[in-house]
Amino acid sequence: MDQVKPKVFFVLGGPGAGKGTQSAKMVEKYHFVHLSAGDLLREERQKKTQNAELIEEIIKSGQIVPSHITISLLEQAMKAKGLDKMFLIDGFPRNQENFDVWVKLMGDKVEFKKLFYFECDEEILKNRIKIRAQESGRSDDNDETLIKRLKTYNESTRPIIQYFDSLSQCIHIMADKNIDEVFQEITKKLDEIL
C-alpha cells in the first residue's frame, strides 16, 4: 500500500507582499495547512534550543538560515499536522540551495504542486513593512533589517522564482492590490488546478 504524501505549495514574495495574509484566507476557503518558515524559525528561537542563537543572528542580519534547519522544522510541523493534508509553505525555498536540499531530504516524501509568487513593487513592500512594524513586535520589522531582507530577496529568492517559472510551476499573483482583490485572483487560479 502506498504511503500518503502531503501535497505542497510553496508561497514566495518579498517581505510585506501579503504571503501570510493570503495564506490565512486560503486556509479558510480551501482547508490548506499553512506553515510559515519564518514563524517556525521565530518559534524555535524562543525555545532556546541549540540552534536558537544561530537563527536569531541570521534573521537579524537578513540572511537565510541553513536549509537543513528550516527543512527539519517544516518536516516536524507537517508530521504534527498530519500527512494527508495540503500544505502552504510560506517563505520557502528562499534560494536554490534551499530547494536542492529540500529535494534531497523531502523530494520522495511529498507531492510538490506549484509555487505561488506574490509580485509586488518594492516601494509598496517597504510601506507595508513600516505599517506592520508598528503592530508586530517582530525583530526583523525595522528599516535596517528590511534593507538587508530586500537585498537577500532580490539576490537569492528571485532566481529560484525564475527557476520555477521556467518549469511552468509558478502561479503569478499580483499582490499590489487590496486584500480582497488579491484573493479573488488566487481563488480564480486555485479553482483551475484543484
Tab-separated table of C-alpha atoms in Angstrom:
chain	number	residue	atom	x	y	z
A	1	MET	CA	0.000	0.000	0.000
A	2	ASP	CA	1.333	3.429	-0.954
A	3	GLN	CA	2.052	5.902	1.809
A	4	VAL	CA	0.023	9.108	1.666
A	5	LYS	CA	2.178	12.035	0.585
A	6	PRO	CA	1.265	15.550	1.627
A	7	LYS	CA	0.614	17.964	-1.222
A	8	VAL	CA	2.857	21.018	-1.007
A	9	PHE	CA	2.502	24.501	-2.465
A	10	PHE	CA	5.354	26.954	-1.863
A	11	VAL	CA	4.483	30.617	-1.236
A	12	LEU	CA	7.081	33.287	-2.072
A	13	GLY	CA	7.197	37.036	-2.416
A	14	GLY	CA	9.068	39.930	-0.896
A	15	PRO	CA	8.716	40.896	2.762
A	16	GLY	CA	5.294	42.523	3.109
A	17	ALA	CA	3.846	41.025	-0.095
A	18	GLY	CA	0.929	39.537	1.836
A	19	LYS	CA	2.007	35.901	1.947
A	20	GLY	CA	0.741	35.347	5.486
A	21	THR	CA	-2.471	37.310	4.985
A	22	GLN	CA	-3.395	35.497	1.783
A	23	SER	CA	-2.303	32.120	3.136
A	24	ALA	CA	-4.762	32.583	6.023
A	25	LYS	CA	-7.547	33.226	3.508
A	26	MET	CA	-6.549	30.108	1.508
A	27	VAL	CA	-6.608	28.061	4.713
A	28	GLU	CA	-10.143	29.236	5.413
A	29	LYS	CA	-11.522	28.609	1.907
A	30	TYR	CA	-9.515	25.578	0.748
A	31	HIS	CA	-8.553	23.932	4.074
A	32	PHE	CA	-4.818	24.125	3.487
A	33	VAL	CA	-2.448	23.865	6.424
A	34	HIS	CA	-0.281	26.988	6.492
A	35	LEU	CA	3.318	26.638	7.602
A	36	SER	CA	5.402	29.794	7.676
A	37	ALA	CA	9.120	29.050	7.563
A	38	GLY	CA	9.744	32.398	9.258
A	39	ASP	CA	7.228	31.721	12.039
A	40	LEU	CA	8.695	28.265	12.658
A	41	LEU	CA	12.168	29.785	12.891
A	42	ARG	CA	10.947	32.557	15.240
A	43	GLU	CA	9.262	29.913	17.450
A	44	GLU	CA	12.454	27.853	17.510
A	45	ARG	CA	14.396	30.949	18.650
A	46	GLN	CA	12.095	31.264	21.651
A	47	LYS	CA	12.676	27.646	22.723
A	48	LYS	CA	16.335	28.325	23.493
A	49	THR	CA	17.429	25.271	21.539
A	50	GLN	CA	20.895	24.554	20.222
A	51	ASN	CA	20.036	26.441	17.025
A	52	ALA	CA	18.203	29.371	18.659
A	53	GLU	CA	21.143	31.792	18.872
A	54	LEU	CA	22.298	30.984	15.354
A	55	ILE	CA	18.773	31.505	13.985
A	56	GLU	CA	18.452	34.826	15.854
A	57	GLU	CA	21.730	36.166	14.463
A	58	ILE	CA	20.936	35.072	10.914
A	59	ILE	CA	17.402	36.514	10.925
A	60	LYS	CA	18.587	39.852	12.342
A	61	SER	CA	21.244	40.047	9.635
A	62	GLY	CA	18.588	39.462	6.959
A	63	GLN	CA	20.334	36.299	5.746
A	64	ILE	CA	18.982	32.810	5.046
A	65	VAL	CA	19.001	30.171	7.800
A	66	PRO	CA	20.797	26.921	6.822
A	67	SER	CA	18.485	24.712	4.779
A	68	HIS	CA	18.695	21.619	6.950
A	69	ILE	CA	17.440	23.575	9.987
A	70	THR	CA	14.452	25.065	8.177
A	71	ILE	CA	13.558	21.788	6.441
A	72	SER	CA	13.745	19.871	9.710
A	73	LEU	CA	11.305	22.335	11.313
A	74	LEU	CA	8.974	22.127	8.291
A	75	GLU	CA	9.015	18.326	8.302
A	76	GLN	CA	8.288	18.177	12.046
A	77	ALA	CA	5.376	20.600	11.616
A	78	MET	CA	3.965	18.631	8.664
A	79	LYS	CA	4.089	15.379	10.628
A	80	ALA	CA	2.383	17.062	13.589
A	81	LYS	CA	-0.461	18.326	11.364
A	82	GLY	CA	-0.955	15.031	9.503
A	83	LEU	CA	0.494	13.930	6.211
A	84	ASP	CA	-2.866	13.612	4.429
A	85	LYS	CA	-3.155	17.396	4.116
A	86	MET	CA	-2.418	20.111	1.564
A	87	PHE	CA	0.280	22.456	2.846
A	88	LEU	CA	1.117	26.047	2.014
A	89	ILE	CA	4.775	26.534	2.877
A	90	ASP	CA	5.250	30.260	3.163
A	91	GLY	CA	8.699	31.812	2.760
A	92	PHE	CA	10.439	28.721	1.407
A	93	PRO	CA	12.539	27.952	-0.585
A	94	ARG	CA	14.423	31.222	-0.307
A	95	ASN	CA	17.210	30.221	-2.697
A	96	GLN	CA	18.382	27.424	-4.991
A	97	GLU	CA	20.330	25.700	-2.224
A	98	ASN	CA	17.160	25.609	-0.062
A	99	PHE	CA	15.331	23.895	-2.893
A	100	ASP	CA	18.163	21.475	-3.679
A	101	VAL	CA	18.329	20.346	-0.044
A	102	TRP	CA	14.510	20.146	0.060
A	103	VAL	CA	14.547	17.799	-2.943
A	104	LYS	CA	17.279	15.690	-1.345
A	105	LEU	CA	15.564	15.427	2.066
A	106	MET	CA	11.863	15.710	1.185
A	107	GLY	CA	11.515	15.021	-2.545
A	108	ASP	CA	10.275	11.442	-2.065
A	109	LYS	CA	8.139	12.324	0.969
A	110	VAL	CA	5.860	14.975	-0.565
A	111	GLU	CA	3.951	15.740	-3.744
A	112	PHE	CA	5.019	19.209	-4.874
A	113	LYS	CA	2.224	21.028	-6.738
A	114	LYS	CA	3.085	24.681	-7.537
A	115	LEU	CA	4.758	27.827	-6.269
A	116	PHE	CA	2.641	30.906	-5.566
A	117	TYR	CA	4.615	34.056	-6.341
A	118	PHE	CA	3.212	37.227	-4.801
A	119	GLU	CA	4.528	40.018	-7.040
A	120	CYS	CA	4.640	43.495	-5.548
A	121	ASP	CA	6.521	46.746	-6.153
A	122	GLU	CA	9.370	47.312	-3.697
A	123	GLU	CA	8.043	50.700	-2.536
A	124	ILE	CA	4.712	49.089	-1.614
A	125	LEU	CA	6.610	46.369	0.271
A	126	LYS	CA	8.548	48.989	2.240
A	127	ASN	CA	5.371	50.897	3.149
A	128	ARG	CA	3.590	47.715	4.241
A	129	ILE	CA	6.513	46.706	6.459
A	130	LYS	CA	6.585	50.138	8.100
A	131	ILE	CA	2.887	49.777	8.934
A	132	ARG	CA	3.332	46.180	10.140
A	133	ALA	CA	6.321	47.196	12.301
A	134	GLN	CA	4.045	49.382	14.405
A	135	GLU	CA	1.937	46.348	15.358
A	136	SER	CA	4.050	43.209	15.021
A	137	GLY	CA	6.860	43.429	17.528
A	138	ARG	CA	8.949	41.332	15.108
A	139	SER	CA	12.693	41.861	15.447
A	140	ASP	CA	13.035	41.839	11.644
A	141	ASP	CA	10.462	44.597	11.022
A	142	ASN	CA	12.816	47.582	11.110
A	143	ASP	CA	14.440	49.739	8.419
A	144	GLU	CA	17.946	48.309	8.767
A	145	THR	CA	16.846	44.673	8.595
A	146	LEU	CA	14.310	45.413	5.836
A	147	ILE	CA	17.072	46.752	3.574
A	148	LYS	CA	19.054	43.548	4.161
A	149	ARG	CA	15.959	41.353	3.661
A	150	LEU	CA	15.128	43.041	0.353
A	151	LYS	CA	18.729	42.644	-0.817
A	152	THR	CA	18.664	38.933	0.082
A	153	TYR	CA	15.255	38.549	-1.572
A	154	ASN	CA	16.419	40.196	-4.800
A	155	GLU	CA	19.728	38.328	-4.962
A	156	SER	CA	18.676	34.882	-3.706
A	157	THR	CA	14.911	34.393	-3.896
A	158	ARG	CA	14.088	35.987	-7.243
A	159	PRO	CA	16.319	33.474	-9.089
A	160	ILE	CA	14.502	30.497	-7.522
A	161	ILE	CA	11.176	32.052	-8.531
A	162	GLN	CA	12.524	32.374	-12.084
A	163	TYR	CA	13.595	28.715	-11.932
A	164	PHE	CA	10.045	27.573	-11.030
A	165	ASP	CA	8.669	29.905	-13.690
A	166	SER	CA	10.911	28.267	-16.318
A	167	LEU	CA	9.367	24.897	-15.369
A	168	SER	CA	5.801	26.305	-15.645
A	169	GLN	CA	5.339	25.596	-11.929
A	170	CYS	CA	4.856	29.198	-10.841
A	171	ILE	CA	1.479	30.851	-10.228
A	172	HIS	CA	1.915	34.623	-10.511
A	173	ILE	CA	-0.279	36.690	-8.193
A	174	MET	CA	-0.297	40.487	-8.480
A	175	ALA	CA	-0.116	41.370	-4.784
A	176	ASP	CA	-0.113	45.159	-5.068
A	177	LYS	CA	-3.920	45.357	-4.904
A	178	ASN	CA	-6.122	45.293	-1.825
A	179	ILE	CA	-6.515	42.065	0.161
A	180	ASP	CA	-9.852	41.041	-1.369
A	181	GLU	CA	-8.777	41.730	-4.959
A	182	VAL	CA	-5.616	39.672	-4.471
A	183	PHE	CA	-7.655	36.820	-3.011
A	184	GLN	CA	-10.079	36.898	-5.959
A	185	GLU	CA	-7.103	36.334	-8.277
A	186	ILE	CA	-5.845	33.471	-6.078
A	187	THR	CA	-9.306	31.872	-5.987
A	188	LYS	CA	-9.616	32.002	-9.752
A	189	LYS	CA	-6.240	30.321	-10.224
A	190	LEU	CA	-6.708	27.736	-7.470
A	191	ASP	CA	-10.151	26.750	-8.745
A	192	GLU	CA	-8.497	25.866	-12.061
A	193	ILE	CA	-5.959	23.468	-10.533
A	194	LEU	CA	-7.706	21.897	-7.529
